[in-house]
C-alpha cells in the first residue's frame, strides 16, 4: 500500500497557481507529476515550503517541449527548470540510480515510470513522499508521515547500504535531526560509524552546504553535538577536537545564543581556535572569501565586547580597529559568549560596551585615516615630502591624536600636531 489518505495539511494547502499550472500541463499531456521532497515534508510540518520540486514520468525532452521557458539545468540527470510568471520550479524525471562505485555519485541514472521507484532512491522517509494536488494523490511508501509524527529521521532502505552509496547522507541525517529537532532512528544512527571512510571522500563543498544549513538552523548546538557523538565532527573539523570537553560544551551554548548569521555562527563554532587555524579550516570548507574574512576578523577581535571599558578614547581605538561594519556583529558575538558562560559580570560588560558604543558612534567620530581633516596630499605638502612610508606614519599618528580627542580633527590643529611630530621624530 503506497497511496495513502491525504493528510489534511496537504489537502488544505494552497499551492501557487503557476505551480498547479505546471502540474496540470504535465498531467494533461498524459504524464504523472507530483510535488516531492522537502516541500511535502515542510507542508506536513506546517511550514511554508519555499522551493517547489516536481517529479514526473515525462522525460526531460518532453518537459522542454511542453513549456515556453525552460532551462536545461541538468538534462543528463533528467532535471530542467521551468520558469513560470513569478516563480521557477525544478522538474525532474522519475529516476533510479545505478551502482555507486565511488560513494559520491551514481555511475549511471536510469529513468523510470513509477513515482514509487523514484521515492525509493531518496535518502530519508520524511524526504520520500510525493503529492499530486490535482488528483489529491498522496504517495508515502516508506512511512514518512508516521516518521514525521514520531519526529524521527530514518533511512529509506538499509542504512548501511544507503550510507555507503552516498557518504554525504550521514551528515544530512544529522542536519535534518538538528534543524527539525528530530531524533535519528537508532538503526540509522548506528550505521554511521562504519561508513565514515565513505564520508571522508565527499567533496568539501557538499559537506559545507550541509554544515552551514545545520549551523544556521534553530538548534546548531544540538547539531554539533550529534556530529561529535557520531564521530562525523572528526572528519569535518578535526581542529575542534583539540579543544577540551568543557570548551566544546561552551561552544554548543555559544552557538545556540548567536544570531542566525553565517559569520556569527562560524565564529561561535571556531571561537577557541587561533585565527590562522580557523581561517585554514574555513578555507578547507570552501566558504566564500567574504565569509571567511569576516569570520576571521570577528575571531581576531573576539574580546571587543567582553573587555571592560577604560574610557571613550580607548573605545574609539577599539572601534577604529574593528571597523564600523563589524561592530554590530562583535556585540552580538560577545553577548552570545557571555550568555553561554552564564557569566553575569561578562554580560554586564557587554551591556556597557554596547551602550557606550551607541553613544560614541552617535557623535560620528573620525575612526579611519580617510576621515581625517587632512589627507595624504595635504600631509605631504606640510612635510614637504614625496609619497612614501613617512606619509603613512604621519597619517597614523594623526589618527591616533584624533581618536584620543575628536575635537582635534581640524586642519589647523592637525597641522600644528604634525609640526610637533616632525620636530620630535627628526
Ligand atoms: P531543504 O529544505 O533544506 O532544501 P530538501 O529536503 O529539499 O531540504 P535538498 O537537498 O534540497 O533537501 O534535496 C531535495 C530532495 O532530494 C530531498 O528531499 C531528498 O528526497 C532528495 N535528496 C537530496 N539529497 C539526497 C541524497 N544525498 N541522497 C538521496 N536523496 C537525496
Ligand atoms: Mg530543497
Tab-separated table of C-alpha atoms and ligand atoms in Angstrom:
chain	number	residue	atom	x	y	z
A	1	UNK	CA	0.000	0.000	0.000
A	2	UNK	CA	1.794	3.101	-1.179
A	3	UNK	CA	-1.043	5.524	-1.916
A	4	UNK	CA	-2.469	6.831	1.342
A	5	UNK	CA	-5.330	9.009	2.502
A	6	UNK	CA	-4.259	12.626	2.014
A	7	UNK	CA	-3.211	14.261	5.289
A	8	UNK	CA	-5.275	17.404	5.972
A	9	UNK	CA	-2.232	19.696	5.872
A	10	UNK	CA	-1.634	18.717	2.247
A	11	UNK	CA	-5.301	18.557	1.267
A	12	UNK	CA	-5.874	22.094	2.519
A	13	UNK	CA	-2.605	23.590	1.360
A	14	UNK	CA	-2.963	26.385	-1.162
A	15	UNK	CA	-0.213	25.885	-3.708
A	16	UNK	CA	0.674	28.747	-6.056
A	17	UNK	CA	-1.465	28.766	-9.166
A	18	UNK	CA	1.538	28.683	-11.507
A	19	UNK	CA	2.871	25.550	-9.806
A	20	UNK	CA	-0.528	23.898	-10.206
A	21	UNK	CA	-0.464	25.026	-13.839
A	22	UNK	CA	2.840	23.204	-14.433
A	23	UNK	CA	1.419	20.036	-12.861
A	24	UNK	CA	-1.781	20.325	-14.900
A	25	UNK	CA	0.093	20.721	-18.144
A	26	UNK	CA	2.300	17.686	-17.471
A	27	UNK	CA	-0.703	15.598	-16.492
A	28	UNK	CA	-2.733	16.914	-19.418
A	29	UNK	CA	-0.050	15.515	-21.734
A	30	UNK	CA	-0.534	12.096	-20.156
A	31	UNK	CA	2.374	12.100	-17.689
A	32	UNK	CA	2.368	11.533	-13.948
A	33	UNK	CA	3.508	14.582	-11.953
A	34	UNK	CA	3.971	15.112	-8.216
A	35	UNK	CA	5.345	17.602	-5.755
A	36	UNK	CA	8.173	15.822	-3.938
A	37	UNK	CA	10.886	16.010	-1.343
A	38	UNK	CA	11.433	18.858	1.092
A	39	UNK	CA	8.285	20.690	0.107
A	40	UNK	CA	5.912	17.845	1.008
A	41	UNK	CA	7.807	17.369	4.286
A	42	UNK	CA	7.637	21.045	5.170
A	43	UNK	CA	3.930	21.396	4.361
A	44	UNK	CA	3.173	18.381	6.573
A	45	UNK	CA	5.183	20.070	9.322
A	46	UNK	CA	3.007	23.146	8.940
A	47	UNK	CA	5.854	25.182	7.494
A	48	UNK	CA	5.655	27.214	4.312
A	49	UNK	CA	7.774	25.307	1.827
A	50	UNK	CA	9.964	27.542	-0.309
A	51	UNK	CA	11.248	25.692	-3.358
A	52	UNK	CA	8.966	23.510	-5.370
A	53	UNK	CA	10.365	20.322	-6.828
A	54	UNK	CA	8.268	18.353	-9.255
A	55	UNK	CA	8.933	14.735	-10.188
A	56	UNK	CA	7.359	13.413	-13.359
A	57	UNK	CA	7.245	10.403	-15.632
A	58	UNK	CA	7.907	12.755	-18.592
A	59	UNK	CA	11.440	12.691	-19.975
A	60	UNK	CA	13.360	15.970	-19.917
A	61	UNK	CA	12.976	16.487	-23.683
A	62	UNK	CA	9.220	16.064	-23.329
A	63	UNK	CA	9.140	18.574	-20.486
A	64	UNK	CA	11.132	21.040	-22.592
A	65	UNK	CA	8.553	20.831	-25.367
A	66	UNK	CA	5.628	21.454	-23.006
A	67	UNK	CA	6.796	24.815	-21.635
A	68	UNK	CA	7.915	28.072	-23.177
A	69	UNK	CA	10.761	28.937	-20.846
A	70	UNK	CA	12.886	26.016	-19.760
A	71	UNK	CA	16.494	25.969	-18.581
A	72	UNK	CA	18.286	22.659	-19.164
A	73	UNK	CA	19.702	22.619	-15.611
A	74	UNK	CA	20.844	19.010	-15.545
A	75	UNK	CA	19.423	17.308	-18.596
A	76	UNK	CA	21.606	14.219	-18.261
A	77	UNK	CA	20.087	13.656	-14.791
A	78	UNK	CA	16.603	14.400	-16.070
A	79	UNK	CA	16.324	17.852	-14.468
A	80	UNK	CA	15.092	21.015	-16.141
A	81	UNK	CA	13.993	24.297	-14.591
A	82	UNK	CA	10.636	25.613	-15.778
A	83	UNK	CA	10.229	29.379	-15.485
A	84	UNK	CA	6.713	30.464	-14.669
A	85	UNK	CA	5.450	34.031	-14.477
A	86	UNK	CA	6.602	34.612	-10.936
A	87	UNK	CA	8.500	31.505	-9.958
A	88	UNK	CA	10.755	28.769	-11.136
A	89	UNK	CA	10.361	25.094	-10.490
A	90	UNK	CA	12.691	22.154	-10.958
A	91	UNK	CA	11.110	19.319	-12.880
A	92	UNK	CA	12.945	16.004	-12.709
A	93	UNK	CA	12.115	12.748	-14.424
A	94	UNK	CA	11.444	9.827	-12.084
A	95	UNK	CA	14.778	8.158	-11.778
A	96	UNK	CA	16.651	5.416	-10.106
A	97	UNK	CA	20.331	5.211	-9.652
A	98	UNK	CA	22.789	2.658	-10.913
A	99	UNK	CA	25.663	1.371	-8.812
A	100	UNK	CA	27.694	3.798	-6.709
A	101	UNK	CA	31.319	2.870	-7.263
A	102	UNK	CA	32.833	5.863	-5.536
A	103	UNK	CA	30.421	6.599	-2.692
A	104	UNK	CA	29.785	10.038	-4.137
A	105	UNK	CA	27.559	9.801	-7.157
A	106	UNK	CA	25.841	7.045	-9.050
A	107	UNK	CA	27.707	5.698	-12.050
A	108	UNK	CA	24.555	5.980	-14.124
A	109	UNK	CA	21.000	7.224	-13.924
A	110	UNK	CA	18.010	5.285	-15.168
A	111	UNK	CA	14.717	6.989	-15.921
A	112	UNK	CA	11.599	5.304	-14.581
A	113	UNK	CA	7.842	5.425	-14.988
A	114	UNK	CA	6.645	4.918	-11.412
A	115	UNK	CA	6.845	7.521	-8.671
A	116	UNK	CA	7.380	4.848	-6.005
A	117	UNK	CA	10.629	3.789	-7.659
A	118	UNK	CA	11.745	7.406	-7.665
A	119	UNK	CA	10.955	7.781	-3.972
A	120	UNK	CA	12.963	4.640	-3.201
A	121	UNK	CA	16.239	6.333	-4.188
A	122	UNK	CA	15.679	9.231	-1.756
A	123	UNK	CA	17.600	9.444	1.488
A	124	UNK	CA	15.101	9.553	4.358
A	125	UNK	CA	11.483	8.543	4.727
A	126	UNK	CA	10.491	12.118	5.598
A	127	UNK	CA	12.007	13.200	2.250
A	128	UNK	CA	10.461	10.341	0.295
A	129	UNK	CA	6.822	11.380	-0.028
A	130	UNK	CA	5.029	12.681	-3.102
A	131	UNK	CA	1.781	14.590	-3.512
A	132	UNK	CA	-0.251	15.272	-6.615
A	133	UNK	CA	-2.616	18.115	-5.662
A	134	UNK	CA	-4.549	17.893	-8.932
A	135	UNK	CA	-5.798	14.353	-8.243
A	136	UNK	CA	-5.204	14.573	-4.482
A	137	UNK	CA	-2.883	11.567	-4.625
A	138	UNK	CA	-0.535	11.151	-1.664
A	139	UNK	CA	2.262	8.603	-2.064
A	140	UNK	CA	4.146	7.558	1.040
A	141	UNK	CA	5.640	4.081	0.546
A	142	UNK	CA	8.131	4.199	3.442
A	143	UNK	CA	6.075	5.645	6.284
A	144	UNK	CA	7.381	9.183	6.026
A	145	UNK	CA	4.252	10.746	7.506
A	146	UNK	CA	4.457	8.451	10.530
A	147	UNK	CA	8.127	9.286	10.991
A	148	UNK	CA	7.310	12.981	10.802
A	149	UNK	CA	4.738	12.487	13.534
A	150	UNK	CA	7.244	10.471	15.608
A	151	UNK	CA	9.885	13.097	14.816
A	152	UNK	CA	12.394	10.598	13.505
A	153	UNK	CA	14.964	10.688	10.702
A	154	UNK	CA	15.118	7.209	9.221
A	155	UNK	CA	16.798	5.919	6.081
A	156	UNK	CA	14.797	4.583	3.173
A	157	UNK	CA	16.063	1.007	2.993
A	158	UNK	CA	19.101	-0.387	4.805
A	159	UNK	CA	21.068	2.447	6.420
A	160	UNK	CA	24.483	0.892	5.946
A	161	UNK	CA	23.863	0.412	2.209
A	162	UNK	CA	22.437	3.882	1.739
A	163	UNK	CA	25.358	5.485	3.573
A	164	UNK	CA	27.968	3.596	1.565
A	165	UNK	CA	26.200	4.568	-1.666
A	166	UNK	CA	26.466	8.251	-0.841
A	167	UNK	CA	28.728	9.223	2.042
A	168	UNK	CA	27.046	12.600	2.469
A	169	UNK	CA	23.857	11.061	3.821
A	170	UNK	CA	25.040	10.616	7.436
A	171	UNK	CA	25.697	14.350	7.594
A	172	UNK	CA	22.297	15.017	6.049
A	173	UNK	CA	20.723	12.822	8.747
A	174	UNK	CA	22.339	14.997	11.399
A	175	UNK	CA	21.343	18.154	9.535
A	176	UNK	CA	17.663	17.199	9.408
A	177	UNK	CA	17.673	15.967	13.021
A	178	UNK	CA	19.220	19.226	14.138
A	179	UNK	CA	17.159	21.629	12.036
A	180	UNK	CA	13.865	19.846	12.725
A	181	UNK	CA	14.766	18.889	16.302
A	182	UNK	CA	14.141	15.216	15.490
A	183	UNK	CA	15.892	12.078	16.723
A	184	UNK	CA	17.875	9.908	14.352
A	185	UNK	CA	16.330	6.436	14.296
A	186	UNK	CA	18.665	4.048	16.192
A	187	UNK	CA	19.417	1.758	13.240
A	188	UNK	CA	20.155	4.757	11.042
A	189	UNK	CA	22.370	6.333	13.658
A	190	UNK	CA	24.250	3.132	14.431
A	191	UNK	CA	25.163	2.716	10.777
A	192	UNK	CA	27.129	5.961	10.699
A	193	UNK	CA	30.500	4.983	12.250
A	194	UNK	CA	31.055	2.082	9.839
A	195	UNK	CA	30.581	4.381	6.838
A	196	UNK	CA	32.863	7.253	7.842
A	197	UNK	CA	35.510	6.296	5.292
A	198	UNK	CA	32.931	6.885	2.552
A	199	UNK	CA	32.047	10.207	4.106
A	200	UNK	CA	35.724	11.216	4.079
A	201	UNK	CA	35.725	11.171	0.272
A	202	UNK	CA	32.816	13.571	-0.154
A	203	UNK	CA	33.547	16.917	-1.846
A	204	UNK	CA	34.091	19.624	0.761
A	205	UNK	CA	31.547	21.882	-0.966
A	206	UNK	CA	28.771	19.378	-0.336
A	207	UNK	CA	29.895	18.976	3.270
A	208	UNK	CA	29.954	22.749	3.656
A	209	UNK	CA	26.396	23.074	2.329
A	210	UNK	CA	25.035	20.669	4.944
A	211	UNK	CA	27.190	22.035	7.769
A	212	UNK	CA	26.096	25.603	7.029
A	213	UNK	CA	22.431	24.558	6.999
A	214	UNK	CA	22.987	22.849	10.358
A	215	UNK	CA	24.696	25.903	11.812
A	216	UNK	CA	22.016	28.267	10.511
A	217	UNK	CA	19.142	26.195	11.859
A	218	UNK	CA	17.349	26.816	15.141
A	219	UNK	CA	19.407	24.226	17.113
A	220	UNK	CA	23.021	24.459	15.923
A	221	UNK	CA	24.409	23.309	19.286
A	222	UNK	CA	22.457	20.095	19.077
A	223	UNK	CA	23.679	19.591	15.512
A	224	UNK	CA	27.325	19.900	16.516
A	225	UNK	CA	26.736	17.600	19.482
A	226	UNK	CA	25.270	14.967	17.152
A	227	UNK	CA	28.236	15.375	14.822
A	228	UNK	CA	30.542	14.842	17.771
A	229	UNK	CA	28.668	11.790	19.027
A	230	UNK	CA	28.607	10.174	15.590
A	231	UNK	CA	32.325	10.932	15.042
A	232	UNK	CA	31.456	12.938	11.920
A	233	UNK	CA	32.966	16.029	13.523
A	234	UNK	CA	36.425	14.461	13.413
A	235	UNK	CA	36.070	14.182	9.642
A	236	UNK	CA	34.595	17.634	9.116
A	237	UNK	CA	36.576	19.833	11.516
A	238	UNK	CA	39.275	17.832	13.309
A	239	UNK	CA	40.640	21.133	14.617
A	240	UNK	CA	37.722	21.292	17.046
A	241	UNK	CA	38.706	18.058	18.743
A	242	UNK	CA	41.850	19.686	20.105
A	243	UNK	CA	39.679	21.751	22.430
A	244	UNK	CA	38.700	20.390	25.845
A	245	UNK	CA	35.283	18.834	26.588
A	246	UNK	CA	34.437	21.894	28.658
A	247	UNK	CA	35.261	24.170	25.749
A	248	UNK	CA	33.102	22.083	23.436
A	249	UNK	CA	30.116	22.307	25.795
A	250	UNK	CA	30.594	26.048	25.957
A	251	UNK	CA	30.772	26.185	22.170
A	252	UNK	CA	27.394	24.455	21.824
A	253	UNK	CA	25.816	27.011	24.158
A	254	UNK	CA	27.533	29.900	22.344
A	255	UNK	CA	26.232	28.620	19.009
A	256	UNK	CA	22.659	28.486	20.257
A	257	UNK	CA	22.985	32.002	21.669
A	258	UNK	CA	24.465	33.519	18.492
A	259	UNK	CA	22.117	35.162	15.967
A	260	UNK	CA	21.399	33.194	12.803
A	261	UNK	CA	24.029	34.780	10.580
A	262	UNK	CA	26.580	32.668	8.812
A	263	UNK	CA	29.703	34.515	10.012
A	264	UNK	CA	28.452	34.705	13.595
A	265	UNK	CA	27.658	31.004	13.710
A	266	UNK	CA	31.049	30.029	12.248
A	267	UNK	CA	32.822	32.427	14.622
A	268	UNK	CA	30.897	30.950	17.569
A	269	UNK	CA	31.887	27.456	16.417
A	270	UNK	CA	35.585	28.222	15.927
A	271	UNK	CA	35.871	30.582	18.918
A	272	UNK	CA	38.648	28.650	20.703
A	273	UNK	CA	40.899	28.270	17.677
A	274	UNK	CA	43.730	30.594	16.750
A	275	UNK	CA	42.505	32.854	13.919
A	276	UNK	CA	45.019	31.356	11.473
A	277	UNK	CA	43.835	27.829	12.286
A	278	UNK	CA	40.213	28.909	11.944
A	279	UNK	CA	40.995	30.529	8.596
A	280	UNK	CA	42.567	27.334	7.260
A	281	UNK	CA	39.543	25.335	8.449
A	282	UNK	CA	37.106	27.714	6.734
A	283	UNK	CA	39.176	27.608	3.551
A	284	UNK	CA	39.124	23.829	3.597
A	285	UNK	CA	35.317	24.048	3.640
A	286	UNK	CA	35.475	26.293	0.549
A	287	UNK	CA	33.409	29.037	2.107
A	288	UNK	CA	33.175	32.283	0.112
A	289	UNK	CA	36.159	34.577	0.687
A	290	UNK	CA	33.999	37.344	2.146
A	291	UNK	CA	32.531	34.972	4.746
A	292	UNK	CA	35.981	33.704	5.696
A	293	UNK	CA	37.398	37.214	6.028
A	294	UNK	CA	34.549	38.452	8.205
A	295	UNK	CA	34.618	35.356	10.400
A	296	UNK	CA	38.376	35.589	10.936
A	297	UNK	CA	38.109	39.324	11.663
A	298	UNK	CA	35.455	38.520	14.287
A	299	UNK	CA	37.749	35.958	15.887
A	300	UNK	CA	40.673	38.388	15.906
A	301	UNK	CA	38.512	40.941	17.714
A	302	UNK	CA	36.536	38.414	19.789
A	303	UNK	CA	37.174	40.298	23.051
A	304	UNK	CA	35.710	43.541	21.632
A	305	UNK	CA	32.575	43.485	23.784
A	306	UNK	CA	33.998	41.457	26.663
A	307	UNK	CA	36.839	43.677	27.869
A	308	UNK	CA	35.733	46.252	30.429
A	309	UNK	CA	35.807	49.827	29.156
A	310	UNK	CA	38.540	52.199	30.232
A	311	UNK	CA	37.222	55.351	28.621
A	312	UNK	CA	35.825	56.805	25.419
A	313	UNK	CA	39.258	57.253	23.815
A	314	UNK	CA	40.038	53.599	24.355
A	315	UNK	CA	36.616	52.643	22.971
A	316	UNK	CA	37.225	54.767	19.871
A	317	UNK	CA	40.531	52.914	19.359
A	318	UNK	CA	38.672	49.609	19.643
A	319	UNK	CA	36.040	50.824	17.161
A	320	UNK	CA	38.746	52.005	14.783
A	321	UNK	CA	40.499	48.651	14.882
A	322	UNK	CA	37.259	46.718	14.389
A	323	UNK	CA	35.844	48.945	11.655
A	324	UNK	CA	32.272	50.242	11.863
A	325	UNK	CA	30.814	47.438	9.745
A	326	UNK	CA	31.955	44.709	12.128
A	327	UNK	CA	30.776	46.368	15.334
A	328	UNK	CA	27.169	45.081	15.480
A	329	UNK	CA	28.396	41.521	14.834
A	330	UNK	CA	31.100	41.849	17.518
A	331	UNK	CA	28.497	42.983	20.025
A	332	UNK	CA	26.212	40.025	19.193
A	333	UNK	CA	29.095	37.587	19.383
A	334	UNK	CA	30.253	38.960	22.727
A	335	UNK	CA	26.688	38.736	24.035
A	336	UNK	CA	26.487	35.096	22.887
A	337	UNK	CA	29.744	34.244	24.653
A	338	UNK	CA	28.659	35.954	27.880
A	339	UNK	CA	25.309	34.174	27.758
A	340	UNK	CA	26.971	30.810	27.050
A	341	UNK	CA	29.091	31.206	30.158
A	342	UNK	CA	26.096	32.399	32.193
A	343	UNK	CA	28.606	34.983	33.336
A	344	UNK	CA	26.848	37.950	34.971
A	345	UNK	CA	29.923	40.104	35.013
A	346	UNK	CA	30.663	39.489	31.334
A	347	UNK	CA	27.026	40.167	30.483
A	348	UNK	CA	27.221	43.495	32.315
A	349	UNK	CA	30.388	44.369	30.407
A	350	UNK	CA	28.778	43.580	27.061
A	351	UNK	CA	25.872	45.745	28.076
A	352	UNK	CA	28.206	48.647	28.971
A	353	UNK	CA	30.213	48.329	25.770
A	354	UNK	CA	27.021	48.247	23.730
A	355	UNK	CA	25.618	51.371	25.392
A	356	UNK	CA	28.928	53.253	25.168
A	357	UNK	CA	29.344	52.221	21.525
A	358	UNK	CA	25.924	53.586	20.633
A	359	UNK	CA	26.624	56.823	22.482
A	360	UNK	CA	30.086	57.288	20.921
A	361	UNK	CA	29.040	56.364	17.384
A	362	UNK	CA	26.144	58.820	17.603
A	363	UNK	CA	28.739	61.629	17.734
A	364	UNK	CA	30.150	60.274	14.453
A	365	UNK	CA	33.822	60.444	15.462
A	366	UNK	CA	36.535	60.011	12.809
A	367	UNK	CA	37.737	56.398	13.003
A	368	UNK	CA	39.781	55.994	9.842
A	369	UNK	CA	42.613	57.813	8.108
A	370	UNK	CA	40.145	58.629	5.338
A	371	UNK	CA	38.049	60.688	7.747
A	372	UNK	CA	40.925	62.954	8.855
A	373	UNK	CA	40.628	66.687	8.124
A	374	UNK	CA	43.999	66.433	6.332
A	375	UNK	CA	44.520	63.976	3.506
A	376	UNK	CA	47.773	62.415	2.340
A	377	UNK	CA	48.360	65.185	-0.203
A	378	UNK	CA	47.979	67.884	2.450
A	379	UNK	CA	50.300	65.989	4.781
A	380	UNK	CA	52.940	65.768	2.027
A	381	UNK	CA	52.611	69.499	1.445
A	382	UNK	CA	53.132	70.304	5.127
A	383	UNK	CA	56.035	67.869	5.499
A	384	UNK	CA	57.457	68.850	2.117
A	385	UNK	CA	57.926	65.183	1.400
A	386	UNK	CA	57.290	62.858	-1.522
A	387	UNK	CA	54.890	59.914	-1.206
A	388	UNK	CA	56.403	57.234	0.975
A	389	UNK	CA	56.434	55.496	4.277
A	390	UNK	CA	56.644	58.690	6.298
A	391	UNK	CA	53.278	59.875	4.952
A	392	UNK	CA	51.592	56.723	6.158
A	393	UNK	CA	53.243	57.064	9.548
A	394	UNK	CA	52.174	60.702	9.780
A	395	UNK	CA	48.557	59.828	8.957
A	396	UNK	CA	48.514	57.075	11.552
A	397	UNK	CA	49.942	59.489	14.109
A	398	UNK	CA	47.203	61.997	13.302
A	399	UNK	CA	44.501	59.319	13.528
A	400	UNK	CA	45.842	58.347	16.949
A	401	UNK	CA	45.597	62.001	18.008
A	402	UNK	CA	42.036	62.267	16.729
A	403	UNK	CA	40.943	59.007	18.356
A	404	UNK	CA	42.245	60.399	21.622
A	405	UNK	CA	40.267	63.623	21.124
A	406	UNK	CA	37.952	64.007	18.085
A	407	UNK	CA	37.828	67.806	18.509
A	408	UNK	CA	41.394	67.805	17.148
A	409	UNK	CA	40.094	66.869	13.706
A	410	UNK	CA	40.527	70.317	12.145
A	411	UNK	CA	43.117	71.281	9.541
A	412	UNK	CA	44.868	73.888	11.684
A	413	UNK	CA	45.057	71.689	14.772
A	414	UNK	CA	46.284	68.706	12.784
A	415	UNK	CA	48.862	70.872	11.011
A	416	UNK	CA	50.255	72.011	14.346
A	417	UNK	CA	50.325	68.448	15.744
A	418	UNK	CA	52.113	67.332	12.587
A	419	UNK	CA	54.749	70.030	13.021
A	420	UNK	CA	55.430	68.883	16.604
A	421	UNK	CA	55.579	65.261	15.419
A	422	UNK	CA	58.144	66.101	12.728
A	423	UNK	CA	60.247	68.105	15.170
A	424	UNK	CA	60.243	65.169	17.592
A	425	UNK	CA	60.861	62.416	15.045
A	426	UNK	CA	63.663	64.111	13.117
B	1	LIG	P1	15.842	21.801	2.107
B	1	LIG	O1	14.543	22.310	2.592
B	1	LIG	O2	16.940	22.040	3.056
B	1	LIG	O3	16.188	22.186	0.702
B	1	LIG	P2	15.348	19.262	0.952
B	1	LIG	O4	14.721	18.038	1.513
B	1	LIG	O5	14.656	19.950	-0.162
B	1	LIG	O6	15.649	20.214	2.145
B	1	LIG	P3	17.545	19.023	-0.819
B	1	LIG	O7	18.993	18.860	-0.508
B	1	LIG	O8	17.098	20.254	-1.498
B	1	LIG	O9	16.783	18.824	0.548
B	1	LIG	O10	17.112	17.739	-1.656
B	1	LIG	C1	15.810	17.603	-2.240
B	1	LIG	C2	15.334	16.156	-2.152
B	1	LIG	O11	16.202	15.308	-2.900
B	1	LIG	C3	15.375	15.585	-0.735
B	1	LIG	O12	14.167	15.870	-0.056
B	1	LIG	C4	15.561	14.097	-0.999
B	1	LIG	O13	14.339	13.482	-1.339
B	1	LIG	C5	16.442	14.088	-2.215
B	1	LIG	N1	17.889	14.034	-1.891
B	1	LIG	C6	18.714	15.083	-1.753
B	1	LIG	N2	19.970	14.709	-1.482
B	1	LIG	C7	19.949	13.354	-1.462
B	1	LIG	C8	20.942	12.348	-1.250
B	1	LIG	N3	22.204	12.675	-0.978
B	1	LIG	N4	20.547	11.071	-1.308
B	1	LIG	C9	19.261	10.739	-1.590
B	1	LIG	N5	18.294	11.623	-1.788
B	1	LIG	C10	18.609	12.924	-1.731
B	2	LIG	MG1	15.493	21.711	-1.259
